[in-house]
PDB file of C-alpha atoms in Angstrom:
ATOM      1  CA  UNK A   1      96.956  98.486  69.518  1.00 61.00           C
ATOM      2  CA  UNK A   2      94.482 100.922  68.104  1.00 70.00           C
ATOM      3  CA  UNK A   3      92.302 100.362  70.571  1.00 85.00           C
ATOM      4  CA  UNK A   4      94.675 101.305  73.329  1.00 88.00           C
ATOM      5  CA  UNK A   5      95.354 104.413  71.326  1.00 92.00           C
ATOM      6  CA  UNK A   6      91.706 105.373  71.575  1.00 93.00           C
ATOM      7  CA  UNK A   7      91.288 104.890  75.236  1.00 92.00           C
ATOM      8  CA  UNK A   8      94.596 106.370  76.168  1.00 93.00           C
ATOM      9  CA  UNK A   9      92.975 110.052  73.838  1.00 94.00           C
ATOM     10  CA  UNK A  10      89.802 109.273  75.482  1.00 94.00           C
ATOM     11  CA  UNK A  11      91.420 108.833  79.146  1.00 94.00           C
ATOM     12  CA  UNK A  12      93.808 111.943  78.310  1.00 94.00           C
ATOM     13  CA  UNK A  13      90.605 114.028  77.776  1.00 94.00           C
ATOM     14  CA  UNK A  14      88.914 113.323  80.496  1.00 93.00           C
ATOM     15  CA  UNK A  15      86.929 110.255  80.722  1.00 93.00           C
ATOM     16  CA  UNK A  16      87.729 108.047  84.164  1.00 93.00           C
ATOM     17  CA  UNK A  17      85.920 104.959  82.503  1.00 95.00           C
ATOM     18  CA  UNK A  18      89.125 105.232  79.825  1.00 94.00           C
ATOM     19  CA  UNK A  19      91.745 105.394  81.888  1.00 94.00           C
ATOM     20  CA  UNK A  20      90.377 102.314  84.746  1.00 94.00           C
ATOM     21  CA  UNK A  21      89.633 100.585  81.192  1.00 94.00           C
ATOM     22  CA  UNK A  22      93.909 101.246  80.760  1.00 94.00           C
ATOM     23  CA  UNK A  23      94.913 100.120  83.743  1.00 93.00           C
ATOM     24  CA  UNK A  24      92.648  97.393  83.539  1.00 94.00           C
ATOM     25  CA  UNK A  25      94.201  96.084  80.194  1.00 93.00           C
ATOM     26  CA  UNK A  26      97.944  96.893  82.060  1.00 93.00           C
ATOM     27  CA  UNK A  27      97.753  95.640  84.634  1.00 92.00           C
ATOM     28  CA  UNK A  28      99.064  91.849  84.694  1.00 93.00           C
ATOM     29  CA  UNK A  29     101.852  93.169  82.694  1.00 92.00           C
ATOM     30  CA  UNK A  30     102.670  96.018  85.090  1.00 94.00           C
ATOM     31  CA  UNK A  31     102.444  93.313  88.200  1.00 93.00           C
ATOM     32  CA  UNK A  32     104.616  90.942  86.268  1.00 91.00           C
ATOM     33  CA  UNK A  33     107.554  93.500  85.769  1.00 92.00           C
ATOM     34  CA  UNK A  34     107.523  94.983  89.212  1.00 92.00           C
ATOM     35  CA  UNK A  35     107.473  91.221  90.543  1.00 90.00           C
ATOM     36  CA  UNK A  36     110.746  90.521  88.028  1.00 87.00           C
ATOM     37  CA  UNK A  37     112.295  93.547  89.965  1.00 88.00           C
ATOM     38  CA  UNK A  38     111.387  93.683  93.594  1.00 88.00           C
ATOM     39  CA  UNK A  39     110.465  89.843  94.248  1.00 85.00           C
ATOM     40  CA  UNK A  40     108.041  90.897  97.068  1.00 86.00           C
ATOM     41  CA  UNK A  41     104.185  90.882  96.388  1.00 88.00           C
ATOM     42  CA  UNK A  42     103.821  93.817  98.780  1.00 89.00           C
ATOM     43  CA  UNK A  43     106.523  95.871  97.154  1.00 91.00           C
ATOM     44  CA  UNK A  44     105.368  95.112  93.793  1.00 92.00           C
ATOM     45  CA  UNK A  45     101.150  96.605  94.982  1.00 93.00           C
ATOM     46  CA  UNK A  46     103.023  99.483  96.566  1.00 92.00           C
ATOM     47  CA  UNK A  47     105.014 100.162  92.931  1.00 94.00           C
ATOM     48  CA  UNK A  48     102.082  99.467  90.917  1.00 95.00           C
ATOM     49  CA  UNK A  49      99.628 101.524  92.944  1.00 94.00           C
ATOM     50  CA  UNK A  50     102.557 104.841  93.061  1.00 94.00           C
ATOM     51  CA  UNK A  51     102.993 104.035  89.413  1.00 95.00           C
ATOM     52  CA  UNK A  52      98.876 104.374  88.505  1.00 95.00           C
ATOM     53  CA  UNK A  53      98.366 107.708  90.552  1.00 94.00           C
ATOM     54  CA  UNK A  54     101.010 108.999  88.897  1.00 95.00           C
ATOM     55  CA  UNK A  55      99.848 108.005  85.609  1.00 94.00           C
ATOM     56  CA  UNK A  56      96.272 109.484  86.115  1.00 94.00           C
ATOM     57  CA  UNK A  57      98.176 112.753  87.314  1.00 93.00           C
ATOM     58  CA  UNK A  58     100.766 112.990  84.187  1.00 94.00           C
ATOM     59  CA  UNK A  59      98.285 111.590  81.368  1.00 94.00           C
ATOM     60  CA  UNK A  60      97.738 114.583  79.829  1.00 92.00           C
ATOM     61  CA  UNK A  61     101.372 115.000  79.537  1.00 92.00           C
ATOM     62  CA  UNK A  62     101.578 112.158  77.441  1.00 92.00           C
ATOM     63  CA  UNK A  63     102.612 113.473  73.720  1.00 92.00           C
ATOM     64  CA  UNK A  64     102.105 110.327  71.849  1.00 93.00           C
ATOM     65  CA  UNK A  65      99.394 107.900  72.851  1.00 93.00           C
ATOM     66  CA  UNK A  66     100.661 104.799  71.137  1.00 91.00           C
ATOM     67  CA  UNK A  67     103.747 105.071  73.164  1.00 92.00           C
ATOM     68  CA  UNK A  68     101.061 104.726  76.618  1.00 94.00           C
ATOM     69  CA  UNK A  69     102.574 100.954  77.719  1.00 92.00           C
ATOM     70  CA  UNK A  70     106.081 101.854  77.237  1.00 92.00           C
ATOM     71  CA  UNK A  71     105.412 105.379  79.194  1.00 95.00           C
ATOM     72  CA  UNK A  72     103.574 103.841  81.999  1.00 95.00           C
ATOM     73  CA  UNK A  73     106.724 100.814  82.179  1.00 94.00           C
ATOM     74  CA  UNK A  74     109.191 103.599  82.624  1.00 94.00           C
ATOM     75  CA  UNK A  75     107.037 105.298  85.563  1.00 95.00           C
ATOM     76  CA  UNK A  76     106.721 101.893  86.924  1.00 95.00           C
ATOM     77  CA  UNK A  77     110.315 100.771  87.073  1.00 93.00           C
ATOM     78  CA  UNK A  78     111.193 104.214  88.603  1.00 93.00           C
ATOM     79  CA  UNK A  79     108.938 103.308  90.965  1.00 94.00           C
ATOM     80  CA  UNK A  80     110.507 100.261  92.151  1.00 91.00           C
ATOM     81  CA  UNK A  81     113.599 101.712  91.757  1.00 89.00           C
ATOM     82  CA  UNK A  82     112.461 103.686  94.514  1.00 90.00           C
ATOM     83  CA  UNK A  83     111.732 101.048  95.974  1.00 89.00           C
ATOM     84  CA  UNK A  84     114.500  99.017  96.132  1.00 86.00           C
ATOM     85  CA  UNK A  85     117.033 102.028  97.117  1.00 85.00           C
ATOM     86  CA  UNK A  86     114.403 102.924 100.071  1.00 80.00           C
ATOM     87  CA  UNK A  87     114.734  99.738 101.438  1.00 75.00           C
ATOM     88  CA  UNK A  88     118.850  99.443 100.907  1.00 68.00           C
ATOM     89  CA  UNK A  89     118.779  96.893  98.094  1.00 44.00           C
ATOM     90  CA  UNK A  90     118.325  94.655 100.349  1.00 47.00           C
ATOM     91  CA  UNK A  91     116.885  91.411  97.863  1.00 40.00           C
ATOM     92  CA  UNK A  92     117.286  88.102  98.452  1.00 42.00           C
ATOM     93  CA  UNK A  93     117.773  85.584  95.572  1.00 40.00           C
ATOM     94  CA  UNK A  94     116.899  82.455  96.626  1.00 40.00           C
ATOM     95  CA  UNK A  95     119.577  79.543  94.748  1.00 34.00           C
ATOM     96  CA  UNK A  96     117.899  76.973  93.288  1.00 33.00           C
ATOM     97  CA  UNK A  97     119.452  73.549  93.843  1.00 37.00           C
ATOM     98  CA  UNK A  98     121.535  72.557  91.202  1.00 38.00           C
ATOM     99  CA  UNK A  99     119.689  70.540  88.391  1.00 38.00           C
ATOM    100  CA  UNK A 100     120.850  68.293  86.100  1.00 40.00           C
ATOM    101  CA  UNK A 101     121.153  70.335  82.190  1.00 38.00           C
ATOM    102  CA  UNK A 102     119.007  67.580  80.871  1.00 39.00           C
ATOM    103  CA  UNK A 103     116.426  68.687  83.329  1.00 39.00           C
ATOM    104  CA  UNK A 104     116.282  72.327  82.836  1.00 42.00           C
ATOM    105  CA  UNK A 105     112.483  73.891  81.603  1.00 46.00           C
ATOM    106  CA  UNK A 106     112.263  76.788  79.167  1.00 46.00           C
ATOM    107  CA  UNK A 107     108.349  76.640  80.349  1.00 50.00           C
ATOM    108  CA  UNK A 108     106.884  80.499  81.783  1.00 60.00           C
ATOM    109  CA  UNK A 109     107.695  79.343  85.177  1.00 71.00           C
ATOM    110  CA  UNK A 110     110.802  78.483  84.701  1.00 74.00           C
ATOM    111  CA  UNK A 111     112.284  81.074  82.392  1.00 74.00           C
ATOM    112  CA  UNK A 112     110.966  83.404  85.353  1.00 76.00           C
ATOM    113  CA  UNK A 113     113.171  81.471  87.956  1.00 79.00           C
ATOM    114  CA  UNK A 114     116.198  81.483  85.881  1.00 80.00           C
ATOM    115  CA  UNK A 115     115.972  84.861  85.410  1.00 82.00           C
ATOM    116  CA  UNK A 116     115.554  85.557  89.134  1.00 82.00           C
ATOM    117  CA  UNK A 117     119.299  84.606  89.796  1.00 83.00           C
ATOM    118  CA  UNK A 118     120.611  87.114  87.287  1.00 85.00           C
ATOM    119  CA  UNK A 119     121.860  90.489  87.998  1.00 87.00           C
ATOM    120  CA  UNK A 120     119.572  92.743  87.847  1.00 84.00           C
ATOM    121  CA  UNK A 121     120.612  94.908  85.037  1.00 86.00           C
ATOM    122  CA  UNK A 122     120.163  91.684  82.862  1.00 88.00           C
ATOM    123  CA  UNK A 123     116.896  90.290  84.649  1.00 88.00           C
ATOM    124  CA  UNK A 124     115.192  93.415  83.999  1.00 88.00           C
ATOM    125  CA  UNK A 125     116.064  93.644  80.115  1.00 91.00           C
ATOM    126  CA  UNK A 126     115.444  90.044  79.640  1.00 89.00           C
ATOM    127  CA  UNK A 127     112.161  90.310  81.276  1.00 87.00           C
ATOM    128  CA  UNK A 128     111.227  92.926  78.835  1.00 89.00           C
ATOM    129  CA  UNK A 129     112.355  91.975  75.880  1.00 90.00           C
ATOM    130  CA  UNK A 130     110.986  88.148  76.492  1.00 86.00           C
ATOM    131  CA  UNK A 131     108.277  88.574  78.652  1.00 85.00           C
ATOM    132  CA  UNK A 132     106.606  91.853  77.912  1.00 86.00           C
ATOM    133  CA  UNK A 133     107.728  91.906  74.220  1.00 87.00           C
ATOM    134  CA  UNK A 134     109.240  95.106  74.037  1.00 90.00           C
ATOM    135  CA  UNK A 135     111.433  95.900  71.152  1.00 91.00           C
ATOM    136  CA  UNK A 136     115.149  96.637  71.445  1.00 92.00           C
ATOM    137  CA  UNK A 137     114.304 100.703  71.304  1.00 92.00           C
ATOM    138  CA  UNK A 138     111.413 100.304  73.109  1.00 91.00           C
ATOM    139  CA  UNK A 139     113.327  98.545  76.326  1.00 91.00           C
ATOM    140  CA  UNK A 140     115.878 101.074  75.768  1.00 91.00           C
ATOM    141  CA  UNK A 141     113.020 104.371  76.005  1.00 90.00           C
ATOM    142  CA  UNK A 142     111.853 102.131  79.218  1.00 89.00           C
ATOM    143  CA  UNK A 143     115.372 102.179  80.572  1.00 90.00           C
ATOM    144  CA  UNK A 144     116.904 105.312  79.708  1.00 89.00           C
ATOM    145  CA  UNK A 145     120.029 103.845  77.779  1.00 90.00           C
ATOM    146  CA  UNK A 146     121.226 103.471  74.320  1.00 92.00           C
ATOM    147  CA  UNK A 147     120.360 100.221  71.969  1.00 91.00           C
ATOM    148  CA  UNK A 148     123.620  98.998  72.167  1.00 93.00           C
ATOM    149  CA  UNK A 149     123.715  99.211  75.851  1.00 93.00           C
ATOM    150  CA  UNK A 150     120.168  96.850  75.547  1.00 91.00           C
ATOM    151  CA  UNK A 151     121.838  94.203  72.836  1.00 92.00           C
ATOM    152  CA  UNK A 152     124.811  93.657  74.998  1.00 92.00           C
ATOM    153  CA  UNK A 153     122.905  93.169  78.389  1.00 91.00           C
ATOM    154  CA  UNK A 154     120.704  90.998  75.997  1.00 91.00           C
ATOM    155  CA  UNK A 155     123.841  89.285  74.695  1.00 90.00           C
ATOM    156  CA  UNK A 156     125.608  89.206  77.932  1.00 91.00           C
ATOM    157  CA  UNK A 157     122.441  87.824  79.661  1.00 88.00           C
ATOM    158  CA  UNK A 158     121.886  84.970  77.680  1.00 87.00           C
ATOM    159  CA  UNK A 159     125.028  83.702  77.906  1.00 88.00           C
ATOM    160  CA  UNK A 160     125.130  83.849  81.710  1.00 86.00           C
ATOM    161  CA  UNK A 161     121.763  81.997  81.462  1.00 82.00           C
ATOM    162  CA  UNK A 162     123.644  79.571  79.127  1.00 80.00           C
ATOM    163  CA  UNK A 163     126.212  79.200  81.909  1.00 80.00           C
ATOM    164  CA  UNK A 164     123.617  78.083  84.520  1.00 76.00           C
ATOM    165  CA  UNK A 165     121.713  75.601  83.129  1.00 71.00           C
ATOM    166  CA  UNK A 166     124.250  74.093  80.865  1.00 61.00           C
ATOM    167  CA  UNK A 167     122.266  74.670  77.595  1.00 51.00           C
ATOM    168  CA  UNK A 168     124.667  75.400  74.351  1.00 46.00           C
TER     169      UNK A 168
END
């Protein structure tokens, strides 16, 4: 974590080698969340690539440099926001064919597909929370809503997840 401190002060001054070093160290994570939300690899490079030139442009805006990953989230998800209201919201889930509970995988894959036939308002805070390993505040800074708004999506997703695969 210190060392993405130092490259986001050395990136915010100036140096270019910094900042591609940033993005470099982002970017599976940023590709990850913008493929939770838009579930379209073309989508997801147009989000990413908006969300980095906007970065570079705003870095020096940046007040606290330890906050960089959750900063450059939030300008992400806006972005595919943007996204998904330019194109009419127009996502298909794909339904998986019903499994037996006994069957059901908690493996990366799967936990990925379950979480694709959520809602989005509890895909995207599951995703962060699980996934990217934000913290309750932080995926509430990413989101622009209060803590308790993030623990009951949390709550309120896992128990629809319960619902679908049986677990208990």
């Amino acid at each position: 974590m210190a060392d993405l401190t130092k490259l986001v002060e050395r990136a915010q001054a100036g140096d270019k080698e910094a900042f591609i070093d940033l993005i470099e160290h982002c970017k599976q994570a940023l590709y990850k969340t913008a493929i939770a939300m838009l579930k379209n690899d073309a989508d997801a490079a147009d989000a990413i690539q908006d969300t980095v030139l906007k970065c570079y442009e705003n870095l020096r805006g940046l007040r606290e440099p330890r906050f960089f990953k959750t900063w450059l989230t939030r300008i992400l998800i806006n972005q595919c926001k943007k996204i998904i209201k330019h194109r009419g919201n127009m996502v298909s889930l794909h339904e998986l064919p019903e499994q037996e509970c006994e069957s059901a995988d908690m493996s990366g894959g799967e936990f990925l597909e379950m979480l694709n036939q959520l809602e989005e308002q509890y895909r995207i805070v599951l995703y962060l929370y699980y996934v990217e390993e934000f913290s309750v505040k932080e995926v509430g800074v990413i989101l622009e809503m209060n803590e308790n708004t993030v623990k009951t999506r949390l709550s309120r997703g896992r128990t629809k997840l319960k619902k679908m695969y049986c677990f208990e």
